[in-house]
PDB file of C-alpha atoms in Angstrom:
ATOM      1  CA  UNK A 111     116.478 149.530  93.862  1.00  0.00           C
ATOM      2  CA  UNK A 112     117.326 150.707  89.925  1.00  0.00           C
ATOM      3  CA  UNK A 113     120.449 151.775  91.306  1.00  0.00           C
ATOM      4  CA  UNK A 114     121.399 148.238  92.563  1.00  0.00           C
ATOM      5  CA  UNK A 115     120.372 146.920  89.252  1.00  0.00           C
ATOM      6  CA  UNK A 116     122.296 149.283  87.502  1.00  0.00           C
ATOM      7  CA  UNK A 117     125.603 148.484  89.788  1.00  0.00           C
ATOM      8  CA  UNK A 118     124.986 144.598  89.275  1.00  0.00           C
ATOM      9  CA  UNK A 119     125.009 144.945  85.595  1.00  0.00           C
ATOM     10  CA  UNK A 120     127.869 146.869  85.565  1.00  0.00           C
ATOM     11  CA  UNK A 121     129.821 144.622  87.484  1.00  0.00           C
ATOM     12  CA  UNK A 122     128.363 141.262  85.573  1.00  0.00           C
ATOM     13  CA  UNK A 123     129.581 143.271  82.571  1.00  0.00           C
ATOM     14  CA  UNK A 124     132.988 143.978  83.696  1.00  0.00           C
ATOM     15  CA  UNK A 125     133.694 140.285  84.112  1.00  0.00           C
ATOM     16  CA  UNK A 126     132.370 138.897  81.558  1.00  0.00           C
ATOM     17  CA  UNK A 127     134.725 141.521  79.329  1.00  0.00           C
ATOM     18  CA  UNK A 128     137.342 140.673  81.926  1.00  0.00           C
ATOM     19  CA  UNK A 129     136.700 136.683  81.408  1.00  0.00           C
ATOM     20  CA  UNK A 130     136.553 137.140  77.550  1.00  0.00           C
ATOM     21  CA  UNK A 131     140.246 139.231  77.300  1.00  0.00           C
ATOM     22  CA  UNK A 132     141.529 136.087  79.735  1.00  0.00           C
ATOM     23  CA  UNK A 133     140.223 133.473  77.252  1.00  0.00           C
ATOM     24  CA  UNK A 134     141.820 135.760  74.311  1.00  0.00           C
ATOM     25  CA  UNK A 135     145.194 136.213  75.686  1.00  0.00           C
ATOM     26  CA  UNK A 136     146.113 132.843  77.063  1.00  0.00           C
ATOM     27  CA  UNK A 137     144.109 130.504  74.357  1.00  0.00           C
ATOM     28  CA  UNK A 138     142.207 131.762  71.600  1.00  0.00           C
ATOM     29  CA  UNK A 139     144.870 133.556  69.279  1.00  0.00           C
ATOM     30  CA  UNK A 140     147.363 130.951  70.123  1.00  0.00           C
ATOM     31  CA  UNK A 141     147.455 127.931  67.669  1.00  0.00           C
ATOM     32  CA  UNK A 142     149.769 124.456  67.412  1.00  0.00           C
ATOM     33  CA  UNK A 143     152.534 124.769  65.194  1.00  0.00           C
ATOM     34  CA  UNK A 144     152.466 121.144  62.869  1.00  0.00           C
ATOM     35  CA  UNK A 145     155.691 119.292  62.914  1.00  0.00           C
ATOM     36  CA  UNK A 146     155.512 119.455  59.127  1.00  0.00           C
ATOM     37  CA  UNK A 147     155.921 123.049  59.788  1.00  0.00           C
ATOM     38  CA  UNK A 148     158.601 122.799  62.574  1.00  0.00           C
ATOM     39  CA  UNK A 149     162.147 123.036  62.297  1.00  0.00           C
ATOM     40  CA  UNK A 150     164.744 123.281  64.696  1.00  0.00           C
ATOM     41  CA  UNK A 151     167.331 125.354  63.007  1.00  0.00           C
ATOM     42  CA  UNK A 152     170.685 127.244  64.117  1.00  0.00           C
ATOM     43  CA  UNK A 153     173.507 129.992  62.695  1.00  0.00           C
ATOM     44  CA  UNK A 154     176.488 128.919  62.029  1.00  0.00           C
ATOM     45  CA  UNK A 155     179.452 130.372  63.424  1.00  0.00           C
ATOM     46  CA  UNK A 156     180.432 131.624  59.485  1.00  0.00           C
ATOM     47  CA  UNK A 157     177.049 133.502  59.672  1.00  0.00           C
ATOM     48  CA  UNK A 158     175.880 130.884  56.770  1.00  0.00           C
ATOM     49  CA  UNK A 159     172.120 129.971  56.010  1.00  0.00           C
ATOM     50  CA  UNK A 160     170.882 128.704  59.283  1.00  0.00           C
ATOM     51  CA  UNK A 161     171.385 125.156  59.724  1.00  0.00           C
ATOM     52  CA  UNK A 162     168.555 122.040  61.105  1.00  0.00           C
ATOM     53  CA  UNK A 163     169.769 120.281  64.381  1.00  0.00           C
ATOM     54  CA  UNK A 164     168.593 116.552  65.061  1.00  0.00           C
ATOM     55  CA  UNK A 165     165.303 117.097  67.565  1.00  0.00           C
ATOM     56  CA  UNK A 166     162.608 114.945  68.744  1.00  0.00           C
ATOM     57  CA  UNK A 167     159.786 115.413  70.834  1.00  0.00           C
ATOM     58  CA  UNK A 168     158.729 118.650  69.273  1.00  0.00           C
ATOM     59  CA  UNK A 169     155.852 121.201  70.930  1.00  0.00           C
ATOM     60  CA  UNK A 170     155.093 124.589  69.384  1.00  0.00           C
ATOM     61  CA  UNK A 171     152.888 127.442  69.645  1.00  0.00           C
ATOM     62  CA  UNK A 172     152.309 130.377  67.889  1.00  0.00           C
ATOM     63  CA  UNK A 173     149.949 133.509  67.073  1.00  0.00           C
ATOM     64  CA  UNK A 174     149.533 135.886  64.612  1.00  0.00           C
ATOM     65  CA  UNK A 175     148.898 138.147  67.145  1.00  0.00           C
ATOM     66  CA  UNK A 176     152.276 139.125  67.941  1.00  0.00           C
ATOM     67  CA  UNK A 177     155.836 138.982  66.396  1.00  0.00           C
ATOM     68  CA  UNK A 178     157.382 137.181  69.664  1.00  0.00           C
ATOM     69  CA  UNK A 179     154.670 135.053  70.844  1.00  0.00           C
ATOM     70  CA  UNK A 180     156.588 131.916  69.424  1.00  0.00           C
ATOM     71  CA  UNK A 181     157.301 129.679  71.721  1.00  0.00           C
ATOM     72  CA  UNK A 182     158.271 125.216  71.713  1.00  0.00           C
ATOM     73  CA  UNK A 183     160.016 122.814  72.904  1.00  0.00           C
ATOM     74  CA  UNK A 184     162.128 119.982  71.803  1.00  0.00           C
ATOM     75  CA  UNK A 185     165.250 117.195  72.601  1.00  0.00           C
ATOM     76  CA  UNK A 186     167.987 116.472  71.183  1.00  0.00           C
ATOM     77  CA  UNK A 187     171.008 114.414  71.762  1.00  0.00           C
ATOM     78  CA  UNK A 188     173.577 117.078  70.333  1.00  0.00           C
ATOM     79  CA  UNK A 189     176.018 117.862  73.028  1.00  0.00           C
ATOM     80  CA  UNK A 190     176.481 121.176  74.005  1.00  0.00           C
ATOM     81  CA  UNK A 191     180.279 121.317  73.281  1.00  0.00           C
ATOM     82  CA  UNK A 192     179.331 119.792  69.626  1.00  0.00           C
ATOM     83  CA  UNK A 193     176.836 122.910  69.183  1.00  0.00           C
ATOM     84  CA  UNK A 194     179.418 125.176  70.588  1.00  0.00           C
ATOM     85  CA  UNK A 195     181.793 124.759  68.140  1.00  0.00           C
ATOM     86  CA  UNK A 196     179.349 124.759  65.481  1.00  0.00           C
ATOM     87  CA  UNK A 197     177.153 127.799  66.103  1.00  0.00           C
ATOM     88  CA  UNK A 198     176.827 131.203  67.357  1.00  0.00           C
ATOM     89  CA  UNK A 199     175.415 132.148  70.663  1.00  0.00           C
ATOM     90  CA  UNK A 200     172.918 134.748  71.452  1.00  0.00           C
ATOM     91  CA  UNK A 201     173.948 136.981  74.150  1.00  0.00           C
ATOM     92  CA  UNK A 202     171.242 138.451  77.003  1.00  0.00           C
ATOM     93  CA  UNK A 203     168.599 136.232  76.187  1.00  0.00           C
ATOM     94  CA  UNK A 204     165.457 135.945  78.187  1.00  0.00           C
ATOM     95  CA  UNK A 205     162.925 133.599  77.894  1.00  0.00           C
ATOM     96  CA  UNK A 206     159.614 135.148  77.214  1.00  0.00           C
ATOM     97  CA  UNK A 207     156.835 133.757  79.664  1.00  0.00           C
ATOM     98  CA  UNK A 208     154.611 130.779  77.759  1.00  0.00           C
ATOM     99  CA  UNK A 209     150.899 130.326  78.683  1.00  0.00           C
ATOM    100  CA  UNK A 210     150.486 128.269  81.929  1.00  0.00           C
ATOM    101  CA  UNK A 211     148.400 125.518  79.970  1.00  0.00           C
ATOM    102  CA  UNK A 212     152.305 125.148  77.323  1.00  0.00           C
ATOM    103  CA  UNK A 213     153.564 123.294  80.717  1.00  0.00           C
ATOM    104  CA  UNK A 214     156.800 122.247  78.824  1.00  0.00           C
ATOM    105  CA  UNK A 215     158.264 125.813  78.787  1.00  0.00           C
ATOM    106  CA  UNK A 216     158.974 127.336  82.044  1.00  0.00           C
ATOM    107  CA  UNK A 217     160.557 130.707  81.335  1.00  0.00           C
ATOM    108  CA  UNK A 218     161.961 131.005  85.407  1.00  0.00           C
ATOM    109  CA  UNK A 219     163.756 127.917  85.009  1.00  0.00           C
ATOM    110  CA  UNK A 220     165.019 128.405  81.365  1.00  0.00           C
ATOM    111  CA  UNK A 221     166.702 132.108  82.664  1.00  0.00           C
ATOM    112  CA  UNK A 222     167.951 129.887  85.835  1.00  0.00           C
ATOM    113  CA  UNK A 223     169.504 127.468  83.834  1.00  0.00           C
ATOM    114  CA  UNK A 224     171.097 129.631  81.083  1.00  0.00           C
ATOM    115  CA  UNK A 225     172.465 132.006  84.118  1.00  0.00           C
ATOM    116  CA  UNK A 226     173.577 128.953  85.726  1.00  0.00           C
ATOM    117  CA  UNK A 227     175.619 127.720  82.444  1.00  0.00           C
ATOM    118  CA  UNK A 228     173.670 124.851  82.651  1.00  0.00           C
ATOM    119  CA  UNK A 229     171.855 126.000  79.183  1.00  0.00           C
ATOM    120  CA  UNK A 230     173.646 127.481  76.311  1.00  0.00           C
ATOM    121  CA  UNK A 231     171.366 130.136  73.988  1.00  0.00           C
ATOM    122  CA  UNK A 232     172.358 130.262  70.237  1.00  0.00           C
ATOM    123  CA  UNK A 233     170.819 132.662  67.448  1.00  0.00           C
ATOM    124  CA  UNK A 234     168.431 130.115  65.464  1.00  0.00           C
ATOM    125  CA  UNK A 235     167.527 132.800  62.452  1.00  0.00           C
ATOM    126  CA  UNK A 236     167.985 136.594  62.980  1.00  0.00           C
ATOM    127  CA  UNK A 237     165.355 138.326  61.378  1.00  0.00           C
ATOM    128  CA  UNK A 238     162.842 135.730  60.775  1.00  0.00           C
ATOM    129  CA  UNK A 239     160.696 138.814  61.077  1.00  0.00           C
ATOM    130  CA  UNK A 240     162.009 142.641  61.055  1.00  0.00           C
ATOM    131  CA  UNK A 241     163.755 143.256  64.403  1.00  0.00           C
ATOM    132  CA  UNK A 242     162.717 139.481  65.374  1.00  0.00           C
ATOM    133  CA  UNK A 243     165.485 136.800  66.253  1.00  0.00           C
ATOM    134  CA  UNK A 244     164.381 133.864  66.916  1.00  0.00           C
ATOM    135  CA  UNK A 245     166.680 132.190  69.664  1.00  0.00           C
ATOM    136  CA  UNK A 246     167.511 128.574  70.752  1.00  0.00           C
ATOM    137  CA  UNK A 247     168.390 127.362  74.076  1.00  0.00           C
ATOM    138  CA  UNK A 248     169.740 124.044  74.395  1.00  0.00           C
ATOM    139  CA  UNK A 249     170.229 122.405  77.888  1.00  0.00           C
ATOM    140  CA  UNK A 250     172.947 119.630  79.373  1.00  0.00           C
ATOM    141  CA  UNK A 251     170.261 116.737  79.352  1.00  0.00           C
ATOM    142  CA  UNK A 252     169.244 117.615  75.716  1.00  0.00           C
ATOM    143  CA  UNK A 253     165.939 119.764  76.269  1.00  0.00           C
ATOM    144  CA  UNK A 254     165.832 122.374  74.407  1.00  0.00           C
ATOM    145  CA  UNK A 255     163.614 125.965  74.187  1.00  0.00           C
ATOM    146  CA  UNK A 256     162.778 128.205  71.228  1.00  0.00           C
ATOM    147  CA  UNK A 257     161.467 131.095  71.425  1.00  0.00           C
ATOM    148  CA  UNK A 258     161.588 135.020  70.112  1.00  0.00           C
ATOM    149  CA  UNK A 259     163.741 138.024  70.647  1.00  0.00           C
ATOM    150  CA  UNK A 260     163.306 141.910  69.743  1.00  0.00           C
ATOM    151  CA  UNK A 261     166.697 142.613  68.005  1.00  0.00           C
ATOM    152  CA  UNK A 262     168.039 145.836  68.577  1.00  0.00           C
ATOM    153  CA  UNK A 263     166.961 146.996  65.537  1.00  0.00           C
ATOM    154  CA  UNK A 264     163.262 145.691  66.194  1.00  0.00           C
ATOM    155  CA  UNK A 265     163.602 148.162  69.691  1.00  0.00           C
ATOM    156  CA  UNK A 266     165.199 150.900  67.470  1.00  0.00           C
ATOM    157  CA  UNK A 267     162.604 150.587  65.277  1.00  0.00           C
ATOM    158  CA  UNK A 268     159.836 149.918  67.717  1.00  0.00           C
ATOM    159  CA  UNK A 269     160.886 153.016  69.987  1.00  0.00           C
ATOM    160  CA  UNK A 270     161.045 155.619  66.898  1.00  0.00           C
ATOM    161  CA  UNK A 271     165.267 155.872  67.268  1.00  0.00           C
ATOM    162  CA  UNK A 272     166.775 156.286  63.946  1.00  0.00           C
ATOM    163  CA  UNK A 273     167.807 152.744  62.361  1.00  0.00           C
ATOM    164  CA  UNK A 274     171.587 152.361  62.102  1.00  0.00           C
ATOM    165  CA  UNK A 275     173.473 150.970  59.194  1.00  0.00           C
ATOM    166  CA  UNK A 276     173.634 147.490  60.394  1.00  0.00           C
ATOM    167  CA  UNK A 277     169.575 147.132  60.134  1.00  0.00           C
ATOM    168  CA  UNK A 278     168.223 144.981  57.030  1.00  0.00           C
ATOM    169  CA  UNK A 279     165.810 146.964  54.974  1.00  0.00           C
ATOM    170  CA  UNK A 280     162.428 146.844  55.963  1.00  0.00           C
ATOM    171  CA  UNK A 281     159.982 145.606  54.018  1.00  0.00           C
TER     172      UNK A 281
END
């Protein structure tokens, strides 16, 4: 009979850790971002000061748990050939998955639609954050998707490879 008791408490202990690392991962570091703090900004092609884009509609998240947890989502009524011309793309971007309960970014059909062509991805600020771009993708209806990259000098850095010449100090 003790050993039953024992086994039960185990279990009853291992999800109620389980439940608690479930509530911390998918709400409790992650916090609104205020539209006083938001900004929907992009490169320009001359590698100048990023620059704000018209948006409405804004959503964000972040944590201070992670460098690339960043995620929101916006609309705009730039057209994609206007934003072309202006600003540079980010190449081999992939949307990092969003908690399920941030319903307005879907990181499958963000990567479908940028593989598609139907979305174009430009570099909003490289850096923000050592080895951290953060990266725009704007689609043909307007929506748009922001969310955070590991440069290669983050992965350098991250993966103990010797930092090239091309990496900003490190602060």
């Amino acid at each position: 009979m003790t050993g039953k008791i024992i086994g039960i408490g185990i279990i009853a202990a291992a999800l109620i850790f389980g439940a608690v690392v479930w509530y911390a991962q998918t709400y409790y570091y992650y916090d609104e971002v205020a539209l006083l703090d938001a900004d929907v900004v992009l490169t320009p092609l001359d590698g100048g000061a990023p620059v704000g884009i018209s948006y409405a509609d804004f959503r964000g998240i972040d944590a201070d748990s992670s460098p690339i947890r960043y995620r929101a989502c916006f609309t705009t009524s730039e057209a994609l050939a206007d934003l072309d011309t202006r600003f540079e793309q980010y190449a081999d971007a992939e949307p990092r998955n969003a908690p399920f309960w941030f319903d307005c970014f879907d990181a499958d059909a963000i990567g479908e639609q940028i593989e598609s062509g139907m979305a174009h991805v430009y570099a909003g600020q490289r850096n923000i954050e050592f080895g951290i771009d953060r990266v725009v993708a704007v689609t043909e209806d307007g929506r748009g998707y922001v969310w955070e990259e590991i440069n290669d000098c983050g992965d350098k850095s991250y993966d103990g490879t010797p930092l090239g010449e091309d990496c900003p100090v490190r602060d």
